[in-house]
mmCIF file of C-alpha atoms in Angstrom:
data_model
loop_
_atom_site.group_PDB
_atom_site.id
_atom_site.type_symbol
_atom_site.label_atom_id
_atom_site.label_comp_id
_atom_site.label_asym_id
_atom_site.label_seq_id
_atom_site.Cartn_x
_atom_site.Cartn_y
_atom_site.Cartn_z
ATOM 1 C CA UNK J 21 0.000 0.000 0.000
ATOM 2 C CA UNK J 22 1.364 3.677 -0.753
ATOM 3 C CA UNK J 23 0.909 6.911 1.310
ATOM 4 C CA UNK J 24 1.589 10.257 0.487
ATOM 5 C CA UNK J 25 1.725 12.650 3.890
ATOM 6 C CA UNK J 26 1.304 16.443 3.619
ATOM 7 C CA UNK J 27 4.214 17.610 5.911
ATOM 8 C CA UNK J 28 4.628 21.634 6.448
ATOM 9 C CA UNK J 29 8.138 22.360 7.680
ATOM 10 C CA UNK J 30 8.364 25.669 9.564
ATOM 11 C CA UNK J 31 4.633 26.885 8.029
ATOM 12 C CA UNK J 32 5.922 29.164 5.702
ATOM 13 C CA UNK J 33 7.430 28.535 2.089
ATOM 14 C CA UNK J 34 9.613 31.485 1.072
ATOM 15 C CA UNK J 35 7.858 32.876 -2.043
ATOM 16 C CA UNK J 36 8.753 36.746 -1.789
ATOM 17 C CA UNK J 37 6.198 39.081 -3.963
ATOM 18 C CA UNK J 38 6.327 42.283 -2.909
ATOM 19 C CA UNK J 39 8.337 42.069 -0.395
ATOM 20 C CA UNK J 40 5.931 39.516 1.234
ATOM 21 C CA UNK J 41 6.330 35.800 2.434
ATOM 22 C CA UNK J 42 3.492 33.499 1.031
ATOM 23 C CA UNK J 43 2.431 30.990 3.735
ATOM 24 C CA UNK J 44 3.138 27.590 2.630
ATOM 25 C CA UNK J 45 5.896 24.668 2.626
ATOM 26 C CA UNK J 46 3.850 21.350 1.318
ATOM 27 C CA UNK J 47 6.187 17.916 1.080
ATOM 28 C CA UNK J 48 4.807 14.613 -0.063
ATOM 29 C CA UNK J 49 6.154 10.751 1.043
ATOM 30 C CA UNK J 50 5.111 8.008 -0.970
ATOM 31 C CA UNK J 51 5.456 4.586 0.603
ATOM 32 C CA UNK J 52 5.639 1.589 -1.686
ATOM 33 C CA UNK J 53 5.536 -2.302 -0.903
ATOM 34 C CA UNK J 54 5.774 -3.300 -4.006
ATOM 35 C CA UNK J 55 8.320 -5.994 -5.379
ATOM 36 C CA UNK J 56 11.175 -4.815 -6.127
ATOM 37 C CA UNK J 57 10.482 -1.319 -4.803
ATOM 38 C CA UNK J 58 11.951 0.901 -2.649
ATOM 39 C CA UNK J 59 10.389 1.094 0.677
ATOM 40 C CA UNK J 60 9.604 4.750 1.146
ATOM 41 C CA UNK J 61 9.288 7.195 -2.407
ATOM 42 C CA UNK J 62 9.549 10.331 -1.193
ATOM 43 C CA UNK J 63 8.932 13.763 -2.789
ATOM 44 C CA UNK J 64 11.616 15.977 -3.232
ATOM 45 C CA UNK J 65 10.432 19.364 -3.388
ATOM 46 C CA UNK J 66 13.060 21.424 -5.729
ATOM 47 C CA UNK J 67 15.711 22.818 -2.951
ATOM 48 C CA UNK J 68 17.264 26.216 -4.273
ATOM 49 C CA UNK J 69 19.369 27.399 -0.739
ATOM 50 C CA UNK J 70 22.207 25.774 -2.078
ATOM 51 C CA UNK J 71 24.226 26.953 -5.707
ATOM 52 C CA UNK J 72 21.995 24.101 -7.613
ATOM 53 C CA UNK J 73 19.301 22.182 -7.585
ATOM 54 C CA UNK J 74 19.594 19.032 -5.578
ATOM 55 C CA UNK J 75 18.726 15.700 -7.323
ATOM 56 C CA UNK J 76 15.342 13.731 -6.692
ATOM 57 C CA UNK J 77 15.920 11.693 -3.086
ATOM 58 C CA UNK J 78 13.777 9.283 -1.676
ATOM 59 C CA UNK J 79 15.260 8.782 1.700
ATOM 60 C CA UNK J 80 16.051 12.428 2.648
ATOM 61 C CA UNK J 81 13.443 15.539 4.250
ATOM 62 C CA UNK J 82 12.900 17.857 1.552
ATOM 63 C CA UNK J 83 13.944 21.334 1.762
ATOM 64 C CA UNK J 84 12.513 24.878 0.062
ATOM 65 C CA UNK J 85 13.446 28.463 0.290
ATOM 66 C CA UNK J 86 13.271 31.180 -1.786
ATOM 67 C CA UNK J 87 17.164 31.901 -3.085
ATOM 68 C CA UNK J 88 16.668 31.196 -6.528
ATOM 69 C CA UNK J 89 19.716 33.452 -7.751
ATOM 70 C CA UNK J 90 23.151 31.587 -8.983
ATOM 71 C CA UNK J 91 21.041 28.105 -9.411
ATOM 72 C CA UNK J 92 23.829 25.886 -12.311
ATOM 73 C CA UNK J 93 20.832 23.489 -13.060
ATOM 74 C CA UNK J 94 17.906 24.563 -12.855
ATOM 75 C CA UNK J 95 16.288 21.940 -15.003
ATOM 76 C CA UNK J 96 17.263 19.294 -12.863
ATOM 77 C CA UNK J 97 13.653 18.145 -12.215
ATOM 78 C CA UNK J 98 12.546 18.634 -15.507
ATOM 79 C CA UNK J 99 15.153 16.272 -17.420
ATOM 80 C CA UNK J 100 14.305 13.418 -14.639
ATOM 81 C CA UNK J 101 10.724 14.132 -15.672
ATOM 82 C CA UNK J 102 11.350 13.599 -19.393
ATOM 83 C CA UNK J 103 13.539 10.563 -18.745
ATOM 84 C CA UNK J 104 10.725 9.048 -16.506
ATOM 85 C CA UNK J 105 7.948 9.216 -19.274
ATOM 86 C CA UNK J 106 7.404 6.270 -21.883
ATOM 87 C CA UNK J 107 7.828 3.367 -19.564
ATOM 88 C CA UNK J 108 4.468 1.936 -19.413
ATOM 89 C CA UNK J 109 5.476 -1.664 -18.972
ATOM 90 C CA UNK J 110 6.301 0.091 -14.952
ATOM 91 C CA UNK J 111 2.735 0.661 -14.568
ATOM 92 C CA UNK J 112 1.679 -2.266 -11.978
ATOM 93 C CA UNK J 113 -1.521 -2.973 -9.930
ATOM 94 C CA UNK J 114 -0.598 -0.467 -7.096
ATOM 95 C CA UNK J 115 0.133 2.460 -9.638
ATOM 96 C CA UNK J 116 3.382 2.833 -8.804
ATOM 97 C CA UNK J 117 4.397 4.692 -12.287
ATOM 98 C CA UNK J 118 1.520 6.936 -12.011
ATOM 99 C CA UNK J 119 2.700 7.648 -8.548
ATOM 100 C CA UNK J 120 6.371 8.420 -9.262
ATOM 101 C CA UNK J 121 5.163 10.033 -12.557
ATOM 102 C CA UNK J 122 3.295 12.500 -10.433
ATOM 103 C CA UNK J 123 6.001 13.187 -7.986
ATOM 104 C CA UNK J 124 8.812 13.761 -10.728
ATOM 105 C CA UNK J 125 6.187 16.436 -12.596
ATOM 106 C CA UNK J 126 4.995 18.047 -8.864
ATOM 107 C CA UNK J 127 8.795 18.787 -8.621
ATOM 108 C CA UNK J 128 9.150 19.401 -12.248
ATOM 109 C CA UNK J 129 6.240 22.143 -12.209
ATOM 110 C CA UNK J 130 7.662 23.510 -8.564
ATOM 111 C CA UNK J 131 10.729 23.914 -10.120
ATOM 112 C CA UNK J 132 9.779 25.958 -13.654
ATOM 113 C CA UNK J 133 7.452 27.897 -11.113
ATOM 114 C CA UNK J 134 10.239 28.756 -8.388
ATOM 115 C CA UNK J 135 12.813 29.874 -11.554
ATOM 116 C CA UNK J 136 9.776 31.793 -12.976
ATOM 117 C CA UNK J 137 9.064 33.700 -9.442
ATOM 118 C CA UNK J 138 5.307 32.545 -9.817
ATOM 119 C CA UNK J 139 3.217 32.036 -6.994
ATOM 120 C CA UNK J 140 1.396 28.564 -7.407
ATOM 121 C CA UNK J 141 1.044 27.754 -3.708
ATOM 122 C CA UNK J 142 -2.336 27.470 -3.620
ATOM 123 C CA UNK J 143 -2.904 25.631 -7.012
ATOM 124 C CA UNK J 144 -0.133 22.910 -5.349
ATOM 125 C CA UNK J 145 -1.780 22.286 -2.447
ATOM 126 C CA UNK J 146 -5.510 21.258 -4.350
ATOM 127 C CA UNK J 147 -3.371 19.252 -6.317
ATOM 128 C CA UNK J 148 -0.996 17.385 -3.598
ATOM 129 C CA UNK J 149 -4.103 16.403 -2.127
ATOM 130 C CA UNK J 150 -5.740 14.865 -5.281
ATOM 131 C CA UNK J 151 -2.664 12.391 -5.714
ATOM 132 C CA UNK J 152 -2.967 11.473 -2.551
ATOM 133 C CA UNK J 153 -5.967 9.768 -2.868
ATOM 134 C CA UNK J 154 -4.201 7.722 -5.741
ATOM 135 C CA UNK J 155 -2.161 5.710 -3.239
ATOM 136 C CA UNK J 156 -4.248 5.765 -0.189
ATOM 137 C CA UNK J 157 -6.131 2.175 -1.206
ATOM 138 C CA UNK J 158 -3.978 0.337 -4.112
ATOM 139 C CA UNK J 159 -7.391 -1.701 -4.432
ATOM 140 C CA UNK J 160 -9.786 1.309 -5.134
ATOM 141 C CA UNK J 161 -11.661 0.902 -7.893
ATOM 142 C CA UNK J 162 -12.275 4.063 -8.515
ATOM 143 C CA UNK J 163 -7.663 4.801 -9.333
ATOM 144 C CA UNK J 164 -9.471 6.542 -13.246
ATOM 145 C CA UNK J 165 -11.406 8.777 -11.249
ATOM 146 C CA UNK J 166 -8.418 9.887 -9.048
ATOM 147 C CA UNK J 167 -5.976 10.143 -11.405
ATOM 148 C CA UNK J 168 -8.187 12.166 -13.867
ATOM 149 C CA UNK J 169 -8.862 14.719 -10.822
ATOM 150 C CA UNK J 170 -4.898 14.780 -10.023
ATOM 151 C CA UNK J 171 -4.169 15.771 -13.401
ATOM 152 C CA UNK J 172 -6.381 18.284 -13.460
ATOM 153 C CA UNK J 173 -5.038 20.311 -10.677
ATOM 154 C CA UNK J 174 -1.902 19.268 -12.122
ATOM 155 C CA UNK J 175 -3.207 21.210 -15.263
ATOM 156 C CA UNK J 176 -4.502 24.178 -12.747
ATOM 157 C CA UNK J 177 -0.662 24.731 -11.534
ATOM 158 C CA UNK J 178 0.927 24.498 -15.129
ATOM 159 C CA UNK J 179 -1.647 26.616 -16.334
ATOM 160 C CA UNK J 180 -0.758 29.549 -13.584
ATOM 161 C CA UNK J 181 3.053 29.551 -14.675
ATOM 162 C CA UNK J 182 1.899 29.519 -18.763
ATOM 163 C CA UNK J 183 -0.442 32.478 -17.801
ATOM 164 C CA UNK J 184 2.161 34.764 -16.399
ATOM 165 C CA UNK J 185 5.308 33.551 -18.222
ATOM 166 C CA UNK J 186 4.628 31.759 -21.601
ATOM 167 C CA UNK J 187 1.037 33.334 -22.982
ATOM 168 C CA UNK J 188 2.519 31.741 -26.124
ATOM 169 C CA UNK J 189 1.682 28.247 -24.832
ATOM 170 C CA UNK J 190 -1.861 28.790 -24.519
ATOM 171 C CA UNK J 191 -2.847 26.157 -27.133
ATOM 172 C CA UNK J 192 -0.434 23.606 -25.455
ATOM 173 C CA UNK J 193 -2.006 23.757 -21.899
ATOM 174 C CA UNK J 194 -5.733 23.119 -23.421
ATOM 175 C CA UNK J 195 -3.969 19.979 -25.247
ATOM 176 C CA UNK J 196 -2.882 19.015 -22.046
ATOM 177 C CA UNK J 197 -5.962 19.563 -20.191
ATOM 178 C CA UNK J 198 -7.542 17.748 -23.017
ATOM 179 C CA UNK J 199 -5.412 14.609 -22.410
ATOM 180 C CA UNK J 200 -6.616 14.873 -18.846
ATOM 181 C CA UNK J 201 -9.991 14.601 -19.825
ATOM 182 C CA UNK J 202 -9.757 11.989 -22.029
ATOM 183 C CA UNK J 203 -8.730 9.761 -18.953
ATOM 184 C CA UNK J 204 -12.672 7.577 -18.636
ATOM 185 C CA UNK J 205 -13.787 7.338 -14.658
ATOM 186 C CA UNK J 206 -15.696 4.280 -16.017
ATOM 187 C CA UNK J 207 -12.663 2.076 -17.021
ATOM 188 C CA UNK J 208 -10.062 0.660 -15.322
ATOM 189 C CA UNK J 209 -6.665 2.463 -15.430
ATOM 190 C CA UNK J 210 -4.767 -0.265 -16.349
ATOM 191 C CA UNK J 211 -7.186 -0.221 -19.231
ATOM 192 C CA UNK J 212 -5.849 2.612 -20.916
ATOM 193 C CA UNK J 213 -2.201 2.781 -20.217
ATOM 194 C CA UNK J 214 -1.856 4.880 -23.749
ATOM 195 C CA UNK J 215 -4.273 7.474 -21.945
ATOM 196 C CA UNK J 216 -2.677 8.005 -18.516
ATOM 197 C CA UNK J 217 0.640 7.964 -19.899
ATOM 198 C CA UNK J 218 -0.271 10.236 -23.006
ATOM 199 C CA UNK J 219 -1.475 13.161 -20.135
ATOM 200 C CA UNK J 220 2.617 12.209 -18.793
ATOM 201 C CA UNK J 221 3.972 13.227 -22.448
ATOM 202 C CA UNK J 222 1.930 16.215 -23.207
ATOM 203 C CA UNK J 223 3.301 17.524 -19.814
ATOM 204 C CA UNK J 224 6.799 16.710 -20.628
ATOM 205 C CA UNK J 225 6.252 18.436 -24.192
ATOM 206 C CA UNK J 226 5.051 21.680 -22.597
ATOM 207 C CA UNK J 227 7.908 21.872 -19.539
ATOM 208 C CA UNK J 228 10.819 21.572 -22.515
ATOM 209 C CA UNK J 229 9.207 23.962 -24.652
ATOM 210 C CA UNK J 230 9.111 26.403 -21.062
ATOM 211 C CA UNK J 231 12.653 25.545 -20.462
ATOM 212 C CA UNK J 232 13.717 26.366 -24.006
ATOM 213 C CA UNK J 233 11.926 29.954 -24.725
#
């Protein structure tokens, strides 16, 4: 069974607007008993106190403050993203790709947001706590229903960081959207892999094309 905890370290996350702190540090853990999987996934939000980026961890507490200046890599989350997408053959009965999927584009999207000085607290949090509900009963047979929901606040967060940075990718985020909706409550999500995975790829598409402009 997998669990993702909300953890709030300190109760504030460093966004400065203004001159202003915006209330808000959100971490995820996923824990996975799956064969051949690690014990405890955990979600790495991006950490920017430090000259780079650190890479993804699973085993360490996640920090995140506002000192985005002098980052070397800060597309760190967003290559491990697009690496991560294509492998459907991962997808097993407990979602565990959909899972890590998730977690690798929360701290993808955290990251393009934190570079871009865009404020998608609020827009994370709605969407933290739809994936959550992904892992909290591997048996549900309602997973579709879940996942469609997660990747629309998913959508909600890319869509804030489009809006103020890249009004150029309009047309993207409605394709990606789309793809979200496309995913069928009704079915079974190991039912339509190409579906679940196709939301993963439009995602991927639209964080390059950010990194790139």
């Amino acid at each position: 069974m997998a669990e993702i905890k909300v953890e709030k370290k300190n109760n504030y996350w460093g966004w400065i607007i203004g001159g202003l702190a915006v209330i808000g540090i959100i971490a995820w853990f996923l824990m996975a008993d799956t064969d051949g999987a690690p014990d405890v996934n955990e979600l790495e939000q991006v950490s920017t106190n430090e000259s780079e980026l650190e890479s993804p961890s699973y085993d360490e507490e996640p920090v995140v403050s506002d000192n985005v200046e002098g980052l070397e890599n800060p597309e760190k989350h967003m290559t491990d993203f697009v690496a991560f997408v294509g492998d459907k053959s991962r997808m097993g009965i407990d979602h565990e790709y959909t899972s890590e999927g998730l977690v690798k584009l929360v701290n993808a999207t955290i990251e393009r947001a934190l570079v871009n000085d865009v404020d998608i607290n609020m827009e994370l949090q709605s969407a933290i706590e739809k994936a959550e509900a992904i892992t909290n009963d591997p048996m549900d047979g309602d997973h579709a229903d879940k996942i469609k929901k997660a990747y629309l606040s998913i959508t909600d967060v890319i869509e804030k960081v489009q809006e103020e940075k890249y009004p150029q990718l309009s047309d993207d985020v409605e394709e990606l959207r789309q793809a979200a909706q496309n995913i069928d409550p009704s079915v079974l999500t190991l039912d339509q892999k190409e579906k679940v995975n196709g939301y993963f790829k439009e995602a991927a598409d639209i964080l390059q094309k950010m990194n790139s402009v």
